[in-house]
Tab-separated table of C-alpha atoms in Angstrom:
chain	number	residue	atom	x	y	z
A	60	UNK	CA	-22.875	49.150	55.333
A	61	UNK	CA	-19.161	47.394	54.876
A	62	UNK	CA	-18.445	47.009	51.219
A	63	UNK	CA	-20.636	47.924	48.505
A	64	UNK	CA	-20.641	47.599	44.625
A	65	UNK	CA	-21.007	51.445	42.986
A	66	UNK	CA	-20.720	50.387	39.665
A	67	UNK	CA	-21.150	47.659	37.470
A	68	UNK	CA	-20.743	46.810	33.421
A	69	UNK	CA	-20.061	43.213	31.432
A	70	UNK	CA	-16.349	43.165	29.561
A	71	UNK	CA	-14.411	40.012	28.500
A	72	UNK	CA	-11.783	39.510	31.398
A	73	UNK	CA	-7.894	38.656	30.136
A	74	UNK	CA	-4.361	38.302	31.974
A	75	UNK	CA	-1.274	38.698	30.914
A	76	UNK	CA	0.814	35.562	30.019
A	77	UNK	CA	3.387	35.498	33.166
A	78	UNK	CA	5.808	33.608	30.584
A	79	UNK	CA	5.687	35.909	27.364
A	80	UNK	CA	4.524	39.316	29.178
A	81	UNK	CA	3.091	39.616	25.689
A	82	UNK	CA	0.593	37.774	24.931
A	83	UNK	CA	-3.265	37.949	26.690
A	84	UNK	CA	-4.982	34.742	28.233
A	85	UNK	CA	-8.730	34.839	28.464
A	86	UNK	CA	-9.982	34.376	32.124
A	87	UNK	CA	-13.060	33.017	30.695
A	88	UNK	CA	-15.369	31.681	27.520
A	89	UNK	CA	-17.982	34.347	28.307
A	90	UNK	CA	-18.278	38.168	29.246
A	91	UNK	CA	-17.850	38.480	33.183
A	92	UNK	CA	-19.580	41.245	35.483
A	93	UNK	CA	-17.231	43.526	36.440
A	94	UNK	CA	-17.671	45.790	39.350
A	95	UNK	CA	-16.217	48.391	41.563
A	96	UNK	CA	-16.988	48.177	45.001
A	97	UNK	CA	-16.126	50.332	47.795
A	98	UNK	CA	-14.997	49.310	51.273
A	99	UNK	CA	-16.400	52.076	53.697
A	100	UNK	CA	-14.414	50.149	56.959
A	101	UNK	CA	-11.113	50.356	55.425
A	102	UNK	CA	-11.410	53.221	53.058
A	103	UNK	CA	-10.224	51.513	49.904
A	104	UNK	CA	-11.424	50.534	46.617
A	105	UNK	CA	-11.390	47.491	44.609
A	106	UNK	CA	-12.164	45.822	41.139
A	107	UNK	CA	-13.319	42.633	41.718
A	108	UNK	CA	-14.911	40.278	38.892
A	109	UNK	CA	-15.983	36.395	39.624
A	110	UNK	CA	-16.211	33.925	37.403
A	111	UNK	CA	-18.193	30.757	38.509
A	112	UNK	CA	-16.811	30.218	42.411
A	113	UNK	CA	-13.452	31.398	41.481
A	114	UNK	CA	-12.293	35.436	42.031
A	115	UNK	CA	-10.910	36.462	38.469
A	116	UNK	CA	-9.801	39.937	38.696
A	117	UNK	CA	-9.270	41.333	42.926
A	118	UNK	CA	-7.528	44.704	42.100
A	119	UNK	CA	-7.016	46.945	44.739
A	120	UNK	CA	-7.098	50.465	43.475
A	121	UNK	CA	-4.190	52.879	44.274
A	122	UNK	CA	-3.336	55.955	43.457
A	123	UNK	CA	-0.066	55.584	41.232
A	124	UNK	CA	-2.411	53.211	39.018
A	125	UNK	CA	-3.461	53.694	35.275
A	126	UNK	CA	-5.908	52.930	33.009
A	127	UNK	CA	-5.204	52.926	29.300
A	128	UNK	CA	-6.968	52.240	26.133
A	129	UNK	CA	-5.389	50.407	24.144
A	130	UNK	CA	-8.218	50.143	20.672
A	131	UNK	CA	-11.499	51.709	21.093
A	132	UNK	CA	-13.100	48.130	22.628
A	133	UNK	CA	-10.047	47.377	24.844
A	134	UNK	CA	-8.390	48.721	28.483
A	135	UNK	CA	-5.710	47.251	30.432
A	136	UNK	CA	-4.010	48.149	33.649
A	137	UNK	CA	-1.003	46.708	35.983
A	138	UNK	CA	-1.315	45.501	39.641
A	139	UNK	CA	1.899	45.227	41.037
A	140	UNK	CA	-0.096	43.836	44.056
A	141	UNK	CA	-0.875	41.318	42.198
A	142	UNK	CA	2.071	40.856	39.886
A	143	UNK	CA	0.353	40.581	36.438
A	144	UNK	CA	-1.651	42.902	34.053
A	145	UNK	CA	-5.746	42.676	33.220
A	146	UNK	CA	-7.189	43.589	30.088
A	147	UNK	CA	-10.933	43.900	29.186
A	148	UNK	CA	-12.560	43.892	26.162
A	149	UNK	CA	-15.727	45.693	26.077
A	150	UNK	CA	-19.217	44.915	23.715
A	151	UNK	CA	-18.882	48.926	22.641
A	152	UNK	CA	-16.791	52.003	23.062
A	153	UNK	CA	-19.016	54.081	25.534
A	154	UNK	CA	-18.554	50.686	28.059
A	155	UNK	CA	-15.050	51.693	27.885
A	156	UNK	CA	-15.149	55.119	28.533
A	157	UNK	CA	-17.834	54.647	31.100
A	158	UNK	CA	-15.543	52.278	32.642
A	159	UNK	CA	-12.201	54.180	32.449
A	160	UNK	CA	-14.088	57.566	33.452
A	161	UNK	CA	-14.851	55.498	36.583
A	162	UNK	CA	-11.204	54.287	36.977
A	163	UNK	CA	-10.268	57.780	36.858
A	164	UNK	CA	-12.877	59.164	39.614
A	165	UNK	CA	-12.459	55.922	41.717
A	166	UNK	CA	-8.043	57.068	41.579
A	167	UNK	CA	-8.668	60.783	42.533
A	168	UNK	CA	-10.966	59.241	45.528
A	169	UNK	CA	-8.205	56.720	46.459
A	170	UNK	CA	-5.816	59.771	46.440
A	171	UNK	CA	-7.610	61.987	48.801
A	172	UNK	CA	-8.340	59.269	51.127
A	173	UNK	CA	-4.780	58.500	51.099
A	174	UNK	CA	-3.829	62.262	51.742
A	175	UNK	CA	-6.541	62.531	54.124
A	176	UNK	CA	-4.826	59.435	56.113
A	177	UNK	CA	-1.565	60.316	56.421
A	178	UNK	CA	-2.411	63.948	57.263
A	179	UNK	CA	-4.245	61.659	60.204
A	180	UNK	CA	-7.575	63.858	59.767
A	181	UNK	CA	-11.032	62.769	60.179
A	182	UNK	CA	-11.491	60.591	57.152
A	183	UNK	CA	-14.863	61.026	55.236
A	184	UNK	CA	-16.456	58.473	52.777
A	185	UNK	CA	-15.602	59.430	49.342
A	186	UNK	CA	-18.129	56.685	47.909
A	187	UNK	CA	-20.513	59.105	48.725
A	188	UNK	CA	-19.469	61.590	45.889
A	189	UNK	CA	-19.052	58.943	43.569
A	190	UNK	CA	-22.323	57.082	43.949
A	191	UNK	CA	-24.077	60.506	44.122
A	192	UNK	CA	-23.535	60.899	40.651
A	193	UNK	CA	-25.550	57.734	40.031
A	194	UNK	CA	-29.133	56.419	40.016
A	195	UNK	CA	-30.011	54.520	43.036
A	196	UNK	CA	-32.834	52.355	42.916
A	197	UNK	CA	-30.363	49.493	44.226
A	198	UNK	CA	-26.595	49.160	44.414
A	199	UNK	CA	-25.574	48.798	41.067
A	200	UNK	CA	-25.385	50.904	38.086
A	201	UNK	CA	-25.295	49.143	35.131
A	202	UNK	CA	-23.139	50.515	31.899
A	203	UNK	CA	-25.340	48.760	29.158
A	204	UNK	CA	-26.545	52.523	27.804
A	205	UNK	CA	-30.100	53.983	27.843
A	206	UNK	CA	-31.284	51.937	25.336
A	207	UNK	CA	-31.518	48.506	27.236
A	208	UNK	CA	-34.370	47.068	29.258
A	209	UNK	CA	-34.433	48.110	32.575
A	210	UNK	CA	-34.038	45.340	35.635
A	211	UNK	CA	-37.041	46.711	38.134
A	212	UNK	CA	-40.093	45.825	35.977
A	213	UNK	CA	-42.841	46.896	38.679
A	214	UNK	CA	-43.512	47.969	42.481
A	215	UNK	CA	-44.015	44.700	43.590
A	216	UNK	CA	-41.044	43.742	41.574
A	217	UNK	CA	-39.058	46.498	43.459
A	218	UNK	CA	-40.142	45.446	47.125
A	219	UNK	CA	-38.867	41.912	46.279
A	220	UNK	CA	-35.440	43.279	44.970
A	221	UNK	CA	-35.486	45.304	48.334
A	222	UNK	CA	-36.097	42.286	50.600
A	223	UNK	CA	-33.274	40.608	48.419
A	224	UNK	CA	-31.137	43.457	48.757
A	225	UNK	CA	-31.369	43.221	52.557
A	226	UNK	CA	-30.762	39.440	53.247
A	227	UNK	CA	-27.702	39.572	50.755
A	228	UNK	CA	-26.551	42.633	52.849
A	229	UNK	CA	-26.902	41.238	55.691
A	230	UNK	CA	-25.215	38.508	54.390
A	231	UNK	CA	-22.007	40.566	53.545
A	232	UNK	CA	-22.222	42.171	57.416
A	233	UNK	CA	-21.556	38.238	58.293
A	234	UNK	CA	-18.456	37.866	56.550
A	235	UNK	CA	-20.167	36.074	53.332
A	236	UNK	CA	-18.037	38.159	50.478
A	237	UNK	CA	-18.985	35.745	47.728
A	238	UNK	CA	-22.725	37.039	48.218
A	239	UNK	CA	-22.009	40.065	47.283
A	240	UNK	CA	-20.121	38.918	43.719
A	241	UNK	CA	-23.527	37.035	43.712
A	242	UNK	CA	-25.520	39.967	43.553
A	243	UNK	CA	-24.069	42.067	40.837
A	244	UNK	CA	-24.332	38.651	38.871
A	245	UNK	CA	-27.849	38.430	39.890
A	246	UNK	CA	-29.021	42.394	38.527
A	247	UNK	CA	-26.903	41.605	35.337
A	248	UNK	CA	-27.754	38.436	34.215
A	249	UNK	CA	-31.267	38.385	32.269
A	250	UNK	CA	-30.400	41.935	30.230
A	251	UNK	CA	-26.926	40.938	29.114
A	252	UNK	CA	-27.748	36.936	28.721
A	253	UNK	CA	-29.499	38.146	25.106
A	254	UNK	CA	-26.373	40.562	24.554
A	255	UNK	CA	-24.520	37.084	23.951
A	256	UNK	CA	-27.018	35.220	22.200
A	257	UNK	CA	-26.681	38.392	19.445
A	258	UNK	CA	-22.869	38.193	20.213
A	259	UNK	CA	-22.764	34.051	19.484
A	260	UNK	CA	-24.274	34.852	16.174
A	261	UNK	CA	-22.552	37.551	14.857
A	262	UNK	CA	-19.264	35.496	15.522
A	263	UNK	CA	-20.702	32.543	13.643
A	264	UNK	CA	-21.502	34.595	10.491
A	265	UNK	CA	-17.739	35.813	10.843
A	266	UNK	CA	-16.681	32.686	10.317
A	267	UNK	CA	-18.706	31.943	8.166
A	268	UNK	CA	-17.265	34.461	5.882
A	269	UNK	CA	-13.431	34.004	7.269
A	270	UNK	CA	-13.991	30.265	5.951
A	271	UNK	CA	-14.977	31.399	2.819
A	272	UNK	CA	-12.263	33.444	2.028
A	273	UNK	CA	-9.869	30.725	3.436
A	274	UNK	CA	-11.201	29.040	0.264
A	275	UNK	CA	-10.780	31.484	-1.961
A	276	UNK	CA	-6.813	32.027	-0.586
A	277	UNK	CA	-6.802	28.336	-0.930
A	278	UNK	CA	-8.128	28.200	-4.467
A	279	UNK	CA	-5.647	30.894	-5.238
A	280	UNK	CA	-2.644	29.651	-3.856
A	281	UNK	CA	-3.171	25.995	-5.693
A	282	UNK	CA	-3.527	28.037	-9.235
A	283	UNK	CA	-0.232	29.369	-8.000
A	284	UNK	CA	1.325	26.609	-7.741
A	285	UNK	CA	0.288	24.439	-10.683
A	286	UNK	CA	1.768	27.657	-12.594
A	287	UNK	CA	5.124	27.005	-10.739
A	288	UNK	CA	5.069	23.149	-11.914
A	289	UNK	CA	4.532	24.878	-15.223
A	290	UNK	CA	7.341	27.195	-15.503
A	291	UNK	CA	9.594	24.361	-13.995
A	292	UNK	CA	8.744	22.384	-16.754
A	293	UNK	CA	9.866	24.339	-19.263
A	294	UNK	CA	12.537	25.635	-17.791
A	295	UNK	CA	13.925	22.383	-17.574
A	296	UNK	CA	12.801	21.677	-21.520
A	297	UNK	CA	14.424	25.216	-22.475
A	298	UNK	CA	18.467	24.647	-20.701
A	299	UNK	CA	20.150	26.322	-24.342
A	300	UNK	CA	18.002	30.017	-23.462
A	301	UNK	CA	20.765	30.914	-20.427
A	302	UNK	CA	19.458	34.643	-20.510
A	303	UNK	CA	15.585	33.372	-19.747
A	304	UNK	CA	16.418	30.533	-17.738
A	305	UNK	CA	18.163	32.798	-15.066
A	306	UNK	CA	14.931	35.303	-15.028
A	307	UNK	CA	12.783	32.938	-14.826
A	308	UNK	CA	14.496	31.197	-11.956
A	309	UNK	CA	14.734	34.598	-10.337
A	310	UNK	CA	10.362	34.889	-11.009
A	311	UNK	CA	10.023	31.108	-9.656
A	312	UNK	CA	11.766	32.707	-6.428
A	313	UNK	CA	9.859	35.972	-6.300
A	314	UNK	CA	6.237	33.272	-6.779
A	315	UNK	CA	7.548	31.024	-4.492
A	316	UNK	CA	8.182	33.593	-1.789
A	317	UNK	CA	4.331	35.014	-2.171
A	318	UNK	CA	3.177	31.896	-1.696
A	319	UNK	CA	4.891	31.355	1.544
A	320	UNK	CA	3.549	34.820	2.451
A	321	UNK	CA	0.024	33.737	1.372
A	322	UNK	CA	0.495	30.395	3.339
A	323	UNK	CA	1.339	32.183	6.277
A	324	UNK	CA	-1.549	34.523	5.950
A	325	UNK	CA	-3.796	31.764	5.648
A	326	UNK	CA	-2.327	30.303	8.708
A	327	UNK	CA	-2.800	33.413	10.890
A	328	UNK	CA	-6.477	33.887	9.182
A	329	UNK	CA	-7.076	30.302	10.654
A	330	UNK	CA	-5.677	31.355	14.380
A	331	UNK	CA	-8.253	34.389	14.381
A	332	UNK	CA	-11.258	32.437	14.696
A	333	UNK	CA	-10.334	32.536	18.218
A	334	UNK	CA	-10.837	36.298	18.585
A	335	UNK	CA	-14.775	36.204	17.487
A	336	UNK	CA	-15.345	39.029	20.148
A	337	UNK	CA	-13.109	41.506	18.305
A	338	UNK	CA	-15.251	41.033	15.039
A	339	UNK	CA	-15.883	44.714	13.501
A	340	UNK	CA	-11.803	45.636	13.996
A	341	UNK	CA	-10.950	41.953	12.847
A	342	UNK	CA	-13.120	42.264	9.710
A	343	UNK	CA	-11.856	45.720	8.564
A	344	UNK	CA	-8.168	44.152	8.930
A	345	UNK	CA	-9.693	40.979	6.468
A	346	UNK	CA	-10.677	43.435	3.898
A	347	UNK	CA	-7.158	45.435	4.020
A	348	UNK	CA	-4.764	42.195	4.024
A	349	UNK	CA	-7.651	41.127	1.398
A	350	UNK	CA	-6.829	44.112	-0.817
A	351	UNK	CA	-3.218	43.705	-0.385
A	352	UNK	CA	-3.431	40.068	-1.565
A	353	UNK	CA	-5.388	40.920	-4.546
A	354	UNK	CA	-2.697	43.302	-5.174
A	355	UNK	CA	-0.078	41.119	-4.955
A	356	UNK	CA	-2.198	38.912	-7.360
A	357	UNK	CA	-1.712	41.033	-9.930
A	358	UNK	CA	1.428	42.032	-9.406
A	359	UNK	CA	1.850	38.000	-9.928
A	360	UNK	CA	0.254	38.360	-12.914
A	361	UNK	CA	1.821	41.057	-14.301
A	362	UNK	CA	5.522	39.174	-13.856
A	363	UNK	CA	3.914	35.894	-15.263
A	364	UNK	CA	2.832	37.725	-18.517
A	365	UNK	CA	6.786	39.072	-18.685
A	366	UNK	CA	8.538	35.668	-17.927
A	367	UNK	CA	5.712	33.963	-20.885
A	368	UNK	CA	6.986	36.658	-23.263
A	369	UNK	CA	10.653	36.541	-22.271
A	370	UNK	CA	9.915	32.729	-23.341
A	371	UNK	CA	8.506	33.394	-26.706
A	372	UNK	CA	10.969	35.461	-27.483
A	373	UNK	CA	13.731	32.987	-26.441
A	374	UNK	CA	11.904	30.186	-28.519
A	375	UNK	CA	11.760	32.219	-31.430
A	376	UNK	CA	15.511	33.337	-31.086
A	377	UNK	CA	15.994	29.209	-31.122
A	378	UNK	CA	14.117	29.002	-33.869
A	379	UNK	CA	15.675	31.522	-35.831
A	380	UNK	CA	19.012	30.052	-34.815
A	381	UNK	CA	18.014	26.574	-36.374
A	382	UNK	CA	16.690	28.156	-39.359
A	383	UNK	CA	20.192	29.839	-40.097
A	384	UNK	CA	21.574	26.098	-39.431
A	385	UNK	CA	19.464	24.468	-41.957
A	386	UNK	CA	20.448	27.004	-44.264
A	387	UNK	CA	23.760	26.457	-43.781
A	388	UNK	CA	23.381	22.630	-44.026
A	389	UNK	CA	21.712	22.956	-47.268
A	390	UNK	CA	24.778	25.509	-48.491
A	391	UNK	CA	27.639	23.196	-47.393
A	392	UNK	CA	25.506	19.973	-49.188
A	393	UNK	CA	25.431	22.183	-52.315
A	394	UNK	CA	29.135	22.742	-52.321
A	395	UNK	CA	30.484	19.340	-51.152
A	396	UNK	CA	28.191	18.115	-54.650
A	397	UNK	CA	30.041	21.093	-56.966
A	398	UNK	CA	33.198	20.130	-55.507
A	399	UNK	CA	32.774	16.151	-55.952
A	400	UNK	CA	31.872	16.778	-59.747
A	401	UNK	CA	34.462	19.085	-60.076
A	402	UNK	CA	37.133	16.320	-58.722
A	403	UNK	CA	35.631	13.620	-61.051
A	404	UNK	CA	36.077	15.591	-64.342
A	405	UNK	CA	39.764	16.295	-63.316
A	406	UNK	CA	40.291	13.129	-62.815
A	407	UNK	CA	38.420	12.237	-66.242
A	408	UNK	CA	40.822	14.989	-67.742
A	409	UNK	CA	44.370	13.620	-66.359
A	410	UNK	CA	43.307	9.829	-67.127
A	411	UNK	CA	42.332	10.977	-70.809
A	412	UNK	CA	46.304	13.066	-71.024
C-alpha cells in the first residue's frame, strides 16, 4: 500500500529560531493537521504536517529521538536530520498525550525495525500493531476525543469516502505524495474548522479583557506619577528639612523604580496578545502578576503615607523653629528699648553733675 497516515490530530506547528535557539517561530496563523504516516517499502516512520503547498514539519522518526512536554498544551522534539527543533501546541491536554503516547509507540516500532535490520532477518510491518489498536473505517484516526462529530455521516456517505480513498491511493502508488497530505486535510477539515471559529472568539474576549487591564495599569501608573511631580515639588520648596529631603529622595527612587517595573509589565502585557492560543495558562499568569501589582500598590501606598508624615513633621519642626525666633526677636527688641532708656537717663544724670 506504500505509505500510509496511522494517525492524525490538529496542533499549532512552531520552529525553533536558528539565530536565538530560544525563541519559537510559528509555522503558521492557524492549527495544521499533523500526522504520522508509515512507509511499509522502506520500513520507516515519519511526521509530516503541510501547510498550504509547502511541507512544514518532515520528521523522520528514529530511535534515539524524544518527545517532551514542556506545559500541559505544549511538546517539542529535535531532528538532527533536520537541524532545528518543532514544537506543537495542542487545543487540550489529552491531544498531547494522545500524541506523545503515539511518539512513544511509533519509537519502540522504529527500534525493532532497526534491530530487526541489522540482525538482517525477515523484516515484518510493525504498522500493523500500531494501527491495530485503532478504528478503521478509513486511514486516519482522528485525536479530537469522543465527544466530537463523527466524519462518515451515512452508508452512502461511506462508499463515496471509499471511492475517494481509492483514487487518492492510487494516487500515492504514482508517486503523487502531496495527495496524501491532501487527504488527512480533507477527513479533518469540516470537524475542526468550528474548533477555530470557538478558538477566534475566545482569543478576542482575551483581549478584550488584557486591554482593559492595560487601562487600568495605565490609569495607575499616571496617578503615580502626578504623585512624583508632587513630592518633587515640595521637595524642592522644603531644601532647610536635610533629614526629610534625603528620605524622600530615597522614596522618589524606590516610586520611580516601580514604575519602570510597571512600564515594563505593561510592555510585555502588550507583546502577549500574540500568544491568543495559550489563553487559560496566559490568563492565570494575568491574575498572579495582577495580584503582585496590587501588592506593590499598596506597598506604594504605605511608603507615601510615611514620606507625607515625615513632611508634617519636618514642617512643624520649621515651624516650631520660627516660633522660638520670633520669640527671640521680640526679647532682644525689649532689651535694646531698656537699654536705650537706660543710656539716656545716664546721660541726663552726668549733664545735670
Amino acid at each position: 500500500m506504500g505509505e500510509q497516515p496511522i494517525f492524525s490530530t490538529r496542533a499549532h506547528v512552531f520552529q525553533i529560531d536558528p539565530a536565538t535557539k530560544r525563541n519559537w517561530i510559528p509555522a503558521s496563523k492557524h492549527a495544521l493537521t499533523v500526522s504520522y504516516f508509515y512507509d511499509a517499502t522502506r520500513n520507516v516512520y515519519r511526521i509530516i504536517s503541510v501547510g498550504g503547498t509547502k511541507a512544514i514539519i518532515n520528521s523522520t522518526i528514529t530511535p534515539n529521538m524524544t518527545f517532551t512536554k514542556t506545559s500541559q498544551k505544549f511538546g517539542q522534539w529535535a531532528d538532527s536530520r533536520a537541524n532545528t527543533v518543532y514544537g506543537l501546541g495542542f487545543a487540550s491536554e489529552q491531544h498531547l498525550s494522545q500524541f506523545a503516547e503515539k511518539f512513544q509507540e511509533v519509537k519502540e516500532a522504529a527500534r525493532l525495525a532497526r534491530e530487526k535490520s541489522q540482525d538482517k532477518t525477515e523484516l515484518t510491518n510493525p504498522a500493523l500493531n500500531l494501527m491495530s489498536h485503532q478504528v478503521l473505517p478509513g486511514p486516519i484516526i482522528s485525536a479530537n476525543g469522543p465527544g466530537d462529530d463523527k466524519l462518515f455521516r451515512s452508508q452512502s456517505a461511506d462508499v463515496e469516502m471509499t471511492t475517494e480513498k481509492e483514487r487518492l491511493r492510487k494516487m500515492f502508488s504514482e508517486g503523487s505524495v502531496p495527495e496524501v497530505q491532501w487527504e488527512a486535510e480533507f477527513f479533518t477539515l469540516q470537524d475542526n474548522n468550528n474548533k477555530l471559529v470557538a478558538a477566534l472568539h475566545e482569543a478576542n474576549a482575551s483581549v478584550e479583557q488584557w486591554k482593559k487591564q492595560l487601562a487600568a495599569y495605565q490609569e495607575e501608573t499616571e496617578a503615580l506619577r502626578l504623585r512624583v511631580a508632587e513630592l518633587e515639588l515640595q521637595r524642592a520648596h522644603e531644601s532647610s528639612a536635610e533629614d526629610g529631603k534625603e528620605e524622600l529622595s530615597q522614596t522618589l527612587e524606590e516610586l520611580e523604580l516601580l514604575i519602570k517595573v510597571k512600564d515594563e509589565e505593561i510592555q510585555q502585557l502588550k507583546s502577549q496578545k500574540s500568544g491568543q492560543w495559550e489563553v487559560e495558562g496566559e490568563r492565570e499568569e494575568m491574575l498572579q502578576k495582577l495580584q503582585a501589582l496590587e501588592g506593590h500598590s499598596a506597598e506604594l501606598e504605605c511608603r507615601l503615607h510615611v514620606a507625607e508624615q515625615t513632611l508634617a513633621e519636618s514642617l512643624a519642626q520649621r515651624e516650631q523653629l520660627q516660633g522660638e525666633v520670633a520669640k527671640l526677636a521680640e526679647l532682644m527688641d525689649v532689651k535694646l528699648f531698656e537699654f536705650s532708656e537706660l543710656r539716656q537717663g545716664l546721660t541726663k544724670l552726668v549733664e545735670s553733675n
